[in-house]
Short mmCIF file of N, CA and C in Angstrom, two decimals:
data_model
loop_
_atom_site.label_atom_id
_atom_site.label_comp_id
_atom_site.label_asym_id
_atom_site.label_seq_id
_atom_site.Cartn_x
_atom_site.Cartn_y
_atom_site.Cartn_z
N MET A 1 -11.13 -13.54 1.88
CA MET A 1 -9.90 -14.32 2.30
C MET A 1 -10.32 -15.79 2.41
N SER A 2 -9.46 -16.62 1.94
CA SER A 2 -9.70 -18.11 1.91
C SER A 2 -9.37 -18.75 3.23
N THR A 3 -8.47 -18.29 3.99
CA THR A 3 -7.95 -18.87 5.23
C THR A 3 -8.75 -18.14 6.35
N PRO A 4 -9.30 -18.84 7.36
CA PRO A 4 -10.05 -18.14 8.38
C PRO A 4 -9.08 -17.68 9.50
N HIS A 5 -8.42 -16.54 9.22
CA HIS A 5 -7.52 -15.89 10.21
C HIS A 5 -8.35 -15.13 11.19
N VAL A 6 -7.73 -14.95 12.38
CA VAL A 6 -8.24 -13.98 13.29
C VAL A 6 -7.57 -12.64 12.90
N VAL A 7 -8.25 -11.59 12.69
CA VAL A 7 -7.73 -10.28 12.40
C VAL A 7 -7.80 -9.40 13.61
N VAL A 8 -6.77 -8.84 14.03
CA VAL A 8 -6.74 -7.93 15.14
C VAL A 8 -6.67 -6.49 14.59
N VAL A 9 -7.75 -5.76 14.71
CA VAL A 9 -7.74 -4.36 14.23
C VAL A 9 -7.16 -3.40 15.29
N MET A 10 -5.99 -2.83 14.92
CA MET A 10 -5.18 -2.10 15.92
C MET A 10 -5.01 -0.67 15.48
N GLY A 11 -4.49 0.11 16.45
CA GLY A 11 -4.28 1.59 16.15
C GLY A 11 -4.54 2.37 17.37
N VAL A 12 -4.16 3.59 17.26
CA VAL A 12 -4.46 4.54 18.33
C VAL A 12 -5.94 4.82 18.56
N ALA A 13 -6.29 5.31 19.72
CA ALA A 13 -7.72 5.67 19.88
C ALA A 13 -8.25 6.61 18.80
N GLY A 14 -9.45 6.41 18.32
CA GLY A 14 -10.05 7.33 17.37
C GLY A 14 -9.78 6.95 15.97
N THR A 15 -9.04 5.91 15.62
CA THR A 15 -8.82 5.44 14.23
C THR A 15 -9.98 4.74 13.64
N GLY A 16 -10.93 4.31 14.50
CA GLY A 16 -12.15 3.67 13.95
C GLY A 16 -12.12 2.16 14.12
N LYS A 17 -11.46 1.66 15.09
CA LYS A 17 -11.40 0.19 15.28
C LYS A 17 -12.80 -0.34 15.59
N THR A 18 -13.56 0.41 16.41
CA THR A 18 -14.97 -0.10 16.66
C THR A 18 -15.86 0.00 15.53
N THR A 19 -15.62 0.86 14.58
CA THR A 19 -16.47 1.09 13.43
C THR A 19 -15.95 0.10 12.34
N ILE A 20 -14.65 0.03 12.02
CA ILE A 20 -14.22 -0.82 10.97
C ILE A 20 -14.20 -2.30 11.30
N GLY A 21 -14.02 -2.60 12.64
CA GLY A 21 -14.02 -4.04 13.02
C GLY A 21 -15.30 -4.77 12.61
N PRO A 22 -16.38 -4.32 12.97
CA PRO A 22 -17.69 -5.05 12.69
C PRO A 22 -17.95 -5.08 11.13
N LEU A 23 -17.53 -3.96 10.51
CA LEU A 23 -17.75 -3.94 9.02
C LEU A 23 -16.79 -4.95 8.35
N LEU A 24 -15.59 -4.99 8.82
CA LEU A 24 -14.68 -6.01 8.29
C LEU A 24 -15.11 -7.48 8.57
N ALA A 25 -15.57 -7.72 9.76
CA ALA A 25 -16.12 -8.99 10.13
C ALA A 25 -17.31 -9.35 9.30
N ALA A 26 -18.13 -8.43 9.02
CA ALA A 26 -19.32 -8.78 8.18
C ALA A 26 -18.87 -9.09 6.73
N GLU A 27 -17.94 -8.34 6.18
CA GLU A 27 -17.38 -8.60 4.92
C GLU A 27 -16.72 -9.97 4.84
N LEU A 28 -16.06 -10.35 5.86
CA LEU A 28 -15.37 -11.68 5.91
C LEU A 28 -16.18 -12.83 6.33
N GLY A 29 -17.40 -12.55 6.86
CA GLY A 29 -18.36 -13.52 7.31
C GLY A 29 -17.93 -14.17 8.58
N VAL A 30 -17.27 -13.48 9.47
CA VAL A 30 -16.84 -14.00 10.78
C VAL A 30 -17.32 -13.17 11.88
N PRO A 31 -17.28 -13.62 13.14
CA PRO A 31 -17.69 -12.83 14.32
C PRO A 31 -16.71 -11.65 14.73
N TYR A 32 -17.29 -10.64 15.27
CA TYR A 32 -16.48 -9.51 15.75
C TYR A 32 -16.63 -9.48 17.33
N ALA A 33 -15.46 -9.14 17.94
CA ALA A 33 -15.42 -8.90 19.34
C ALA A 33 -14.81 -7.58 19.67
N GLU A 34 -15.48 -6.70 20.45
CA GLU A 34 -15.02 -5.44 20.74
C GLU A 34 -14.01 -5.51 21.88
N GLY A 35 -12.74 -5.06 21.52
CA GLY A 35 -11.64 -5.22 22.44
C GLY A 35 -11.86 -4.45 23.83
N ASP A 36 -12.58 -3.31 23.75
CA ASP A 36 -12.81 -2.58 24.94
C ASP A 36 -13.61 -3.47 25.98
N ASN A 37 -14.36 -4.32 25.52
CA ASN A 37 -15.19 -5.17 26.41
C ASN A 37 -14.39 -6.18 27.19
N PHE A 38 -13.11 -6.34 26.88
CA PHE A 38 -12.22 -7.17 27.63
C PHE A 38 -11.47 -6.49 28.72
N HIS A 39 -11.60 -5.15 28.83
CA HIS A 39 -11.01 -4.39 29.82
C HIS A 39 -11.63 -4.65 31.24
N PRO A 40 -10.82 -4.91 32.27
CA PRO A 40 -11.36 -4.95 33.59
C PRO A 40 -11.93 -3.50 33.97
N ALA A 41 -12.89 -3.46 34.85
CA ALA A 41 -13.51 -2.16 35.24
C ALA A 41 -12.43 -1.16 35.76
N ALA A 42 -11.39 -1.63 36.45
CA ALA A 42 -10.33 -0.71 36.93
C ALA A 42 -9.63 0.04 35.77
N ASN A 43 -9.45 -0.70 34.65
CA ASN A 43 -8.85 0.02 33.48
C ASN A 43 -9.73 1.12 32.93
N ILE A 44 -11.00 0.81 32.74
CA ILE A 44 -11.99 1.79 32.28
C ILE A 44 -12.01 2.98 33.18
N ALA A 45 -12.09 2.76 34.55
CA ALA A 45 -12.11 3.88 35.47
C ALA A 45 -10.82 4.75 35.31
N LYS A 46 -9.73 4.08 35.09
CA LYS A 46 -8.50 4.78 35.05
C LYS A 46 -8.40 5.68 33.77
N MET A 47 -8.86 5.06 32.63
CA MET A 47 -8.78 5.82 31.35
C MET A 47 -9.85 6.95 31.41
N SER A 48 -10.98 6.73 31.99
CA SER A 48 -12.06 7.69 32.15
C SER A 48 -11.62 8.85 32.93
N ALA A 49 -10.64 8.68 33.78
CA ALA A 49 -10.15 9.79 34.65
C ALA A 49 -8.97 10.47 33.89
N GLY A 50 -8.72 10.01 32.74
CA GLY A 50 -7.59 10.63 31.91
C GLY A 50 -6.23 10.06 32.18
N THR A 51 -6.17 9.01 32.91
CA THR A 51 -4.93 8.40 33.23
C THR A 51 -4.54 7.24 32.29
N PRO A 52 -3.34 7.35 31.59
CA PRO A 52 -3.02 6.22 30.69
C PRO A 52 -2.80 5.01 31.46
N LEU A 53 -3.05 3.93 30.82
CA LEU A 53 -2.81 2.51 31.39
C LEU A 53 -1.25 2.26 31.40
N ASP A 54 -0.79 1.47 32.27
CA ASP A 54 0.60 1.06 32.22
C ASP A 54 0.53 -0.38 31.79
N ASP A 55 1.72 -0.96 31.66
CA ASP A 55 1.73 -2.35 31.17
C ASP A 55 1.11 -3.36 32.08
N SER A 56 1.20 -3.14 33.35
CA SER A 56 0.61 -4.11 34.36
C SER A 56 -0.87 -4.06 34.18
N ASP A 57 -1.45 -2.92 33.75
CA ASP A 57 -2.97 -2.83 33.52
C ASP A 57 -3.31 -3.60 32.28
N ARG A 58 -2.41 -3.52 31.28
CA ARG A 58 -2.69 -4.12 29.89
C ARG A 58 -2.63 -5.67 29.83
N TRP A 59 -1.78 -6.25 30.66
CA TRP A 59 -1.41 -7.70 30.49
C TRP A 59 -2.82 -8.45 30.62
N PRO A 60 -3.61 -8.30 31.67
CA PRO A 60 -4.78 -9.21 31.80
C PRO A 60 -5.71 -8.88 30.57
N TRP A 61 -5.85 -7.61 30.15
CA TRP A 61 -6.66 -7.29 29.00
C TRP A 61 -6.19 -7.99 27.72
N LEU A 62 -4.77 -7.94 27.44
CA LEU A 62 -4.26 -8.49 26.27
C LEU A 62 -4.46 -10.08 26.28
N ASP A 63 -4.34 -10.64 27.50
CA ASP A 63 -4.51 -12.13 27.66
C ASP A 63 -5.89 -12.51 27.30
N ALA A 64 -6.94 -11.64 27.79
CA ALA A 64 -8.28 -11.94 27.46
C ALA A 64 -8.62 -11.96 25.99
N ILE A 65 -8.06 -10.96 25.36
CA ILE A 65 -8.23 -10.82 23.83
C ILE A 65 -7.58 -11.98 23.18
N GLY A 66 -6.34 -12.27 23.61
CA GLY A 66 -5.59 -13.37 23.02
C GLY A 66 -6.31 -14.71 23.23
N GLN A 67 -7.00 -14.95 24.33
CA GLN A 67 -7.83 -16.17 24.57
C GLN A 67 -8.92 -16.21 23.68
N TRP A 68 -9.58 -15.13 23.43
CA TRP A 68 -10.76 -15.09 22.49
C TRP A 68 -10.16 -15.46 21.11
N ALA A 69 -9.13 -14.82 20.72
CA ALA A 69 -8.56 -15.13 19.38
C ALA A 69 -8.12 -16.60 19.26
N HIS A 70 -7.54 -17.06 20.26
CA HIS A 70 -7.10 -18.55 20.32
C HIS A 70 -8.39 -19.42 20.03
N GLY A 71 -9.42 -19.04 20.71
CA GLY A 71 -10.68 -19.82 20.54
C GLY A 71 -11.31 -19.73 19.17
N ARG A 72 -10.86 -18.75 18.46
CA ARG A 72 -11.43 -18.59 17.03
C ARG A 72 -10.38 -19.17 15.98
N ALA A 73 -9.17 -19.67 16.40
CA ALA A 73 -8.19 -20.16 15.54
C ALA A 73 -8.80 -21.21 14.58
N GLY A 74 -8.62 -21.04 13.31
CA GLY A 74 -9.12 -21.92 12.27
C GLY A 74 -10.60 -21.62 11.91
N LEU A 75 -11.17 -20.78 12.71
CA LEU A 75 -12.60 -20.43 12.35
C LEU A 75 -12.70 -19.02 11.85
N GLY A 76 -11.73 -18.19 12.22
CA GLY A 76 -11.82 -16.75 11.84
C GLY A 76 -12.53 -15.84 12.79
N GLY A 77 -12.14 -14.59 12.75
CA GLY A 77 -12.82 -13.66 13.73
C GLY A 77 -12.07 -12.30 13.46
N VAL A 78 -12.71 -11.27 13.98
CA VAL A 78 -12.05 -9.97 14.02
C VAL A 78 -12.34 -9.40 15.49
N VAL A 79 -11.20 -8.88 16.06
CA VAL A 79 -11.26 -8.29 17.33
C VAL A 79 -10.45 -7.04 17.35
N SER A 80 -10.89 -6.02 18.10
CA SER A 80 -10.19 -4.80 18.14
C SER A 80 -9.26 -4.76 19.36
N SER A 81 -8.12 -4.10 19.14
CA SER A 81 -7.17 -4.01 20.38
C SER A 81 -6.22 -2.90 19.87
N SER A 82 -5.92 -1.89 20.70
CA SER A 82 -4.96 -0.92 20.29
C SER A 82 -3.59 -1.49 19.91
N ALA A 83 -3.13 -2.49 20.62
CA ALA A 83 -1.90 -3.24 20.33
C ALA A 83 -0.80 -2.25 19.89
N LEU A 84 -0.59 -1.22 20.58
CA LEU A 84 0.28 -0.14 20.16
C LEU A 84 1.74 -0.60 20.16
N LYS A 85 2.20 -1.35 21.09
CA LYS A 85 3.62 -1.81 21.13
C LYS A 85 3.82 -3.23 20.65
N ARG A 86 4.95 -3.46 20.06
CA ARG A 86 5.39 -4.75 19.62
C ARG A 86 5.19 -5.78 20.68
N VAL A 87 5.54 -5.50 21.87
CA VAL A 87 5.49 -6.51 22.98
C VAL A 87 4.01 -6.82 23.24
N TYR A 88 3.05 -5.94 23.00
CA TYR A 88 1.62 -6.27 23.19
C TYR A 88 1.21 -7.24 22.03
N ARG A 89 1.64 -6.95 20.85
CA ARG A 89 1.25 -7.79 19.72
C ARG A 89 1.95 -9.12 19.96
N ASP A 90 3.14 -9.18 20.48
CA ASP A 90 3.81 -10.52 20.70
C ASP A 90 2.99 -11.33 21.76
N ARG A 91 2.50 -10.61 22.72
CA ARG A 91 1.71 -11.30 23.84
C ARG A 91 0.37 -11.83 23.16
N LEU A 92 -0.25 -11.03 22.29
CA LEU A 92 -1.44 -11.56 21.61
C LEU A 92 -1.11 -12.77 20.74
N ARG A 93 0.04 -12.73 20.03
CA ARG A 93 0.46 -13.84 19.15
C ARG A 93 0.89 -15.09 19.99
N ALA A 94 1.38 -14.87 21.23
CA ALA A 94 1.66 -16.01 22.11
C ALA A 94 0.40 -16.79 22.31
N GLU A 95 -0.78 -16.15 22.47
CA GLU A 95 -2.07 -16.85 22.71
C GLU A 95 -2.63 -17.36 21.42
N ALA A 96 -2.50 -16.56 20.38
CA ALA A 96 -3.15 -16.86 19.07
C ALA A 96 -2.05 -16.65 17.94
N PRO A 97 -1.19 -17.61 17.79
CA PRO A 97 -0.05 -17.47 16.81
C PRO A 97 -0.47 -17.13 15.41
N GLY A 98 -1.66 -17.52 14.97
CA GLY A 98 -2.04 -17.22 13.57
C GLY A 98 -2.66 -15.81 13.41
N ALA A 99 -2.74 -14.99 14.41
CA ALA A 99 -3.42 -13.73 14.28
C ALA A 99 -2.69 -12.85 13.25
N VAL A 100 -3.44 -12.11 12.57
CA VAL A 100 -2.98 -11.13 11.55
C VAL A 100 -3.49 -9.75 12.10
N PHE A 101 -2.66 -8.73 11.92
CA PHE A 101 -2.92 -7.33 12.39
C PHE A 101 -3.27 -6.54 11.21
N LEU A 102 -4.35 -5.69 11.46
CA LEU A 102 -4.81 -4.62 10.56
C LEU A 102 -4.56 -3.30 11.31
N HIS A 103 -3.52 -2.57 10.93
CA HIS A 103 -3.15 -1.24 11.57
C HIS A 103 -3.84 -0.22 10.90
N LEU A 104 -4.80 0.43 11.58
CA LEU A 104 -5.52 1.64 11.10
C LEU A 104 -4.63 2.80 11.32
N THR A 105 -4.24 3.55 10.35
CA THR A 105 -3.35 4.64 10.55
C THR A 105 -3.97 5.95 9.94
N GLY A 106 -3.52 7.08 10.40
CA GLY A 106 -4.00 8.36 9.87
C GLY A 106 -3.36 9.53 10.38
N ASP A 107 -3.82 10.67 9.85
CA ASP A 107 -3.35 11.91 10.27
C ASP A 107 -3.83 12.26 11.68
N ARG A 108 -2.99 12.70 12.53
CA ARG A 108 -3.35 13.10 13.93
C ARG A 108 -4.51 13.93 13.98
N ALA A 109 -4.59 15.03 13.13
CA ALA A 109 -5.66 15.99 13.18
C ALA A 109 -7.02 15.30 12.92
N LEU A 110 -7.04 14.54 11.90
CA LEU A 110 -8.23 13.82 11.57
C LEU A 110 -8.68 12.87 12.70
N ILE A 111 -7.76 12.15 13.27
CA ILE A 111 -8.08 11.19 14.32
C ILE A 111 -8.60 11.98 15.58
N GLU A 112 -7.97 13.08 15.94
CA GLU A 112 -8.43 13.92 17.00
C GLU A 112 -9.91 14.47 16.77
N GLU A 113 -10.18 14.84 15.53
CA GLU A 113 -11.47 15.36 15.15
C GLU A 113 -12.55 14.26 15.34
N ARG A 114 -12.20 13.08 14.88
CA ARG A 114 -13.15 11.97 15.01
C ARG A 114 -13.40 11.62 16.52
N MET A 115 -12.23 11.65 17.24
CA MET A 115 -12.44 11.29 18.75
C MET A 115 -13.38 12.38 19.44
N ALA A 116 -13.27 13.70 19.00
CA ALA A 116 -14.08 14.67 19.58
C ALA A 116 -15.50 14.60 19.24
N GLU A 117 -15.86 13.93 18.10
CA GLU A 117 -17.17 13.67 17.64
C GLU A 117 -17.86 12.52 18.37
N ARG A 118 -17.04 11.62 19.01
CA ARG A 118 -17.64 10.40 19.60
C ARG A 118 -18.42 10.72 20.94
N LYS A 119 -19.45 10.02 21.09
CA LYS A 119 -20.34 10.20 22.22
C LYS A 119 -20.25 8.94 23.06
N GLY A 120 -20.15 9.15 24.39
CA GLY A 120 -20.21 8.08 25.38
C GLY A 120 -18.97 7.17 25.44
N HIS A 121 -17.87 7.52 24.91
CA HIS A 121 -16.69 6.73 25.00
C HIS A 121 -15.81 7.18 26.11
N PHE A 122 -15.13 6.19 26.79
CA PHE A 122 -14.33 6.52 28.02
C PHE A 122 -13.04 7.13 27.75
N MET A 123 -12.52 7.06 26.48
CA MET A 123 -11.21 7.58 26.16
C MET A 123 -11.18 9.03 25.80
N PRO A 124 -10.70 9.95 26.63
CA PRO A 124 -10.70 11.34 26.33
C PRO A 124 -9.61 11.68 25.33
N THR A 125 -9.87 12.75 24.51
CA THR A 125 -8.88 13.15 23.47
C THR A 125 -7.49 13.51 24.15
N ALA A 126 -7.58 13.88 25.39
CA ALA A 126 -6.28 14.29 26.09
C ALA A 126 -5.26 13.08 26.14
N LEU A 127 -5.71 11.89 25.98
CA LEU A 127 -4.79 10.65 26.01
C LEU A 127 -4.20 10.40 24.57
N LEU A 128 -4.63 11.11 23.55
CA LEU A 128 -4.21 10.81 22.22
C LEU A 128 -2.69 10.95 21.98
N ASP A 129 -2.10 12.04 22.70
CA ASP A 129 -0.69 12.14 22.64
C ASP A 129 0.14 10.99 23.24
N SER A 130 -0.42 10.42 24.44
CA SER A 130 0.30 9.26 24.93
C SER A 130 0.15 8.11 24.02
N GLN A 131 -0.96 7.97 23.33
CA GLN A 131 -1.18 6.89 22.37
C GLN A 131 -0.16 6.92 21.20
N PHE A 132 -0.02 8.09 20.59
CA PHE A 132 0.97 8.26 19.60
C PHE A 132 2.36 8.09 19.97
N ALA A 133 2.69 8.50 21.27
CA ALA A 133 3.98 8.35 21.79
C ALA A 133 4.32 6.84 22.08
N THR A 134 3.32 6.03 22.40
CA THR A 134 3.51 4.62 22.64
C THR A 134 3.55 3.82 21.37
N LEU A 135 2.87 4.29 20.27
CA LEU A 135 2.78 3.44 19.13
C LEU A 135 4.02 2.98 18.46
N GLN A 136 4.18 1.71 18.30
CA GLN A 136 5.31 1.13 17.43
C GLN A 136 4.57 0.44 16.29
N PRO A 137 4.71 1.07 15.12
CA PRO A 137 4.06 0.48 13.87
C PRO A 137 4.49 -0.99 13.69
N LEU A 138 3.69 -1.71 12.90
CA LEU A 138 4.04 -3.10 12.55
C LEU A 138 5.38 -3.17 11.96
N GLN A 139 6.06 -4.16 12.31
CA GLN A 139 7.38 -4.40 11.74
C GLN A 139 7.31 -5.36 10.52
N GLU A 140 8.31 -5.45 9.69
CA GLU A 140 8.21 -6.32 8.46
C GLU A 140 8.05 -7.80 8.82
N ASP A 141 8.51 -8.23 9.95
CA ASP A 141 8.40 -9.63 10.34
C ASP A 141 7.07 -9.97 11.02
N GLU A 142 6.14 -8.98 11.11
CA GLU A 142 4.81 -9.21 11.71
C GLU A 142 3.79 -9.35 10.66
N ALA A 143 2.95 -10.35 10.82
CA ALA A 143 1.88 -10.68 9.81
C ALA A 143 0.87 -9.54 9.99
N GLY A 144 0.69 -8.72 8.99
CA GLY A 144 -0.23 -7.62 9.04
C GLY A 144 -0.09 -6.65 7.91
N VAL A 145 -1.05 -5.71 7.95
CA VAL A 145 -1.15 -4.69 6.90
C VAL A 145 -1.50 -3.30 7.63
N SER A 146 -1.15 -2.19 6.95
CA SER A 146 -1.60 -0.89 7.39
C SER A 146 -2.55 -0.26 6.37
N VAL A 147 -3.55 0.38 6.85
CA VAL A 147 -4.60 0.93 6.00
C VAL A 147 -4.85 2.35 6.57
N ASP A 148 -4.91 3.32 5.73
CA ASP A 148 -5.21 4.67 6.11
C ASP A 148 -6.71 4.83 6.37
N VAL A 149 -6.98 5.69 7.39
CA VAL A 149 -8.38 5.83 7.76
C VAL A 149 -9.10 7.07 7.13
N SER A 150 -8.54 7.63 6.14
CA SER A 150 -9.25 8.71 5.47
C SER A 150 -10.38 8.11 4.67
N GLY A 151 -11.49 8.86 4.52
CA GLY A 151 -12.61 8.34 3.71
C GLY A 151 -13.77 7.81 4.54
N THR A 152 -14.65 7.15 3.93
CA THR A 152 -15.79 6.62 4.55
C THR A 152 -15.43 5.25 5.27
N PRO A 153 -16.21 4.84 6.25
CA PRO A 153 -15.95 3.55 6.88
C PRO A 153 -15.98 2.39 5.80
N GLU A 154 -16.86 2.58 4.81
CA GLU A 154 -16.95 1.57 3.82
C GLU A 154 -15.74 1.53 2.96
N GLU A 155 -15.25 2.65 2.57
CA GLU A 155 -14.03 2.75 1.79
C GLU A 155 -12.84 2.20 2.57
N ILE A 156 -12.70 2.51 3.82
CA ILE A 156 -11.60 1.99 4.74
C ILE A 156 -11.76 0.48 4.68
N THR A 157 -12.95 -0.08 4.85
CA THR A 157 -13.12 -1.51 4.96
C THR A 157 -12.81 -2.21 3.69
N GLN A 158 -13.12 -1.60 2.49
CA GLN A 158 -12.70 -2.21 1.28
C GLN A 158 -11.24 -2.13 1.04
N ARG A 159 -10.51 -1.06 1.52
CA ARG A 159 -9.03 -1.06 1.46
C ARG A 159 -8.51 -2.17 2.35
N ALA A 160 -9.04 -2.39 3.51
CA ALA A 160 -8.60 -3.27 4.38
C ALA A 160 -8.72 -4.70 3.86
N VAL A 161 -9.93 -5.07 3.33
CA VAL A 161 -10.18 -6.36 2.71
C VAL A 161 -9.15 -6.64 1.57
N ALA A 162 -8.87 -5.57 0.73
CA ALA A 162 -8.00 -5.74 -0.36
C ALA A 162 -6.54 -5.95 0.17
N ALA A 163 -6.17 -5.25 1.14
CA ALA A 163 -4.82 -5.41 1.77
C ALA A 163 -4.69 -6.74 2.34
N LEU A 164 -5.65 -7.25 3.12
CA LEU A 164 -5.52 -8.49 3.77
C LEU A 164 -5.50 -9.64 2.71
N ARG A 165 -6.24 -9.47 1.59
CA ARG A 165 -6.14 -10.50 0.50
C ARG A 165 -4.79 -10.49 -0.08
N ARG A 166 -4.17 -9.34 -0.33
CA ARG A 166 -2.81 -9.32 -0.83
C ARG A 166 -1.85 -9.97 0.08
N LEU A 167 -1.99 -9.78 1.41
CA LEU A 167 -1.17 -10.28 2.34
C LEU A 167 -1.25 -11.90 2.32
N GLU A 168 -2.40 -12.36 2.09
CA GLU A 168 -2.66 -13.82 2.09
C GLU A 168 -2.06 -14.39 0.82
N SER A 169 -1.97 -13.74 -0.25
CA SER A 169 -1.47 -14.30 -1.52
C SER A 169 0.09 -14.21 -1.76
#
């Protein structure tokens, strides 16, 4: 990509945001920030207990991600955030207007299988249904692309790079 955008890698839990994000950042030659690291401890405790976050839990988290993205404006970067609802993406864009979204999508069964294989992550598979129920896919007026998560991480990353390049041109 010729323009140093900040790319927000979004999608439900288990789509590979934490895997694809760093690979994409390396491919684009920009830094990566793990969205989960922006969560306050109370959010992690709540999710670890199997309780979905509500919007009041998410606002400080989204603001922190947005501030990171704002700081990378014109420099480029990749950050992960579920960004499941349009209002969440709007909040991120309020902080970082040039952000572009990469929506990782896929079959629910595949995503659940991958979640079950993860070790040491605080998000239990029991919350996957609430994630899918909350998800509002990217709208046509939102800067972003959707990429299917079937295949290897490298294949997904290459599809993402190609889709982002098409978006830019």
